[in-house]
Amino acid sequence: MLSSDMQVTSEAFRVQQDSKSRQKRFAYGKTASHVRSVSRTARQQVTSEAFRKRKAASHIRSVSQAQGSKSHQKRFASARQQVTSEA
């Protein structure tokens, strides 16, 4: 009996706290939500731009690495040929 009573009161308390926090959140009205949405879109634009730049940079890096490894292979192939012709 006592435990169920405690459960009910704690549940009621939780609901009350929940509604209080919700009231606080919506006490600002439209302006706060508007500011939130504006800042969210601005943040999304910034992050997408950063993502694009990062992606481009990684692409350039991978291409240059591939080209570098090709020239590396050519140089070593010529060196290998010289060694085999000398031997």
Coordinates of N, CA and C in Angstrom, one line a residue, residues 24-59:
K24 N 8.6 26.6 -19.0 CA 9.8 27.5 -19.1 C 10.3 27.6 -20.5
R25 N 10.3 26.4 -21.2 CA 10.8 26.4 -22.5 C 10.0 27.2 -23.5
F26 N 8.6 27.2 -23.3 CA 7.8 27.9 -24.2 C 7.4 29.3 -23.7
A27 N 8.0 29.7 -22.6 CA 7.6 31.0 -22.0 C 8.2 32.1 -22.9
Y28 N 9.2 31.8 -23.7 CA 9.8 32.7 -24.6 C 8.9 33.1 -25.8
G29 N 8.1 32.1 -26.1 CA 7.2 32.4 -27.2 C 7.8 32.2 -28.6
K30 N 7.3 32.9 -29.5 CA 7.7 32.6 -30.9 C 9.1 33.1 -31.2
T31 N 9.5 34.2 -30.5 CA 10.8 34.8 -30.8 C 11.9 33.8 -30.6
A32 N 11.9 33.1 -29.5 CA 13.0 32.2 -29.1 C 13.0 31.1 -30.2
S33 N 11.8 30.5 -30.5 CA 11.8 29.4 -31.5 C 12.3 29.9 -32.8
H34 N 12.0 31.2 -33.2 CA 12.4 31.8 -34.4 C 13.9 31.9 -34.4
V35 N 14.4 32.4 -33.3 CA 15.9 32.6 -33.2 C 16.6 31.2 -33.3
R36 N 16.0 30.2 -32.6 CA 16.5 28.9 -32.7 C 16.6 28.4 -34.1
S37 N 15.5 28.5 -34.8 CA 15.4 28.0 -36.2 C 16.4 28.7 -37.1
V38 N 16.5 30.0 -36.9 CA 17.5 30.8 -37.7 C 18.9 30.3 -37.5
S39 N 19.2 30.2 -36.2 CA 20.6 29.8 -35.8 C 20.8 28.4 -36.3
R40 N 19.8 27.6 -36.3 CA 19.9 26.2 -36.8 C 20.3 26.2 -38.3
T41 N 19.5 27.0 -39.1 CA 19.8 27.0 -40.5 C 21.2 27.6 -40.8
A42 N 21.6 28.6 -40.0 CA 22.9 29.2 -40.2 C 24.0 28.1 -39.9
R43 N 23.7 27.4 -38.8 CA 24.7 26.3 -38.4 C 24.8 25.3 -39.5
Q44 N 23.6 24.9 -40.0 CA 23.6 23.9 -41.1 C 24.4 24.3 -42.3
Q45 N 24.2 25.6 -42.7 CA 24.9 26.1 -43.8 C 26.4 26.1 -43.6
V46 N 26.8 26.5 -42.4 CA 28.3 26.5 -42.1 C 28.8 25.1 -42.1
T47 N 28.1 24.1 -41.5 CA 28.6 22.8 -41.4 C 28.7 22.2 -42.8
S48 N 27.7 22.4 -43.6 CA 27.7 21.8 -45.0 C 28.8 22.4 -45.8
E49 N 29.1 23.7 -45.6 CA 30.2 24.3 -46.3 C 31.5 23.7 -45.9
A50 N 31.7 23.6 -44.6 CA 32.9 23.0 -44.0 C 33.1 21.5 -44.5
F51 N 31.9 20.8 -44.6 CA 32.0 19.4 -45.1 C 32.4 19.4 -46.5
R52 N 31.9 20.3 -47.3 CA 32.3 20.4 -48.7 C 33.7 20.7 -48.9
K53 N 34.2 21.6 -48.1 CA 35.7 22.0 -48.2 C 36.5 20.8 -47.8
R54 N 36.1 20.1 -46.7 CA 36.9 18.9 -46.2 C 36.9 17.9 -47.3
K55 N 35.8 17.6 -47.9 CA 35.6 16.6 -48.9 C 36.5 16.9 -50.1
A56 N 36.5 18.2 -50.5 CA 37.3 18.6 -51.6 C 38.8 18.4 -51.3
A57 N 39.2 18.8 -50.1 CA 40.6 18.7 -49.7 C 41.0 17.3 -49.6
S58 N 40.2 16.4 -49.1 CA 40.6 15.0 -49.0 C 40.7 14.4 -50.4
H59 N 39.8 14.8 -51.4 CA 39.9 14.4 -52.7 C 41.2 14.8 -53.4

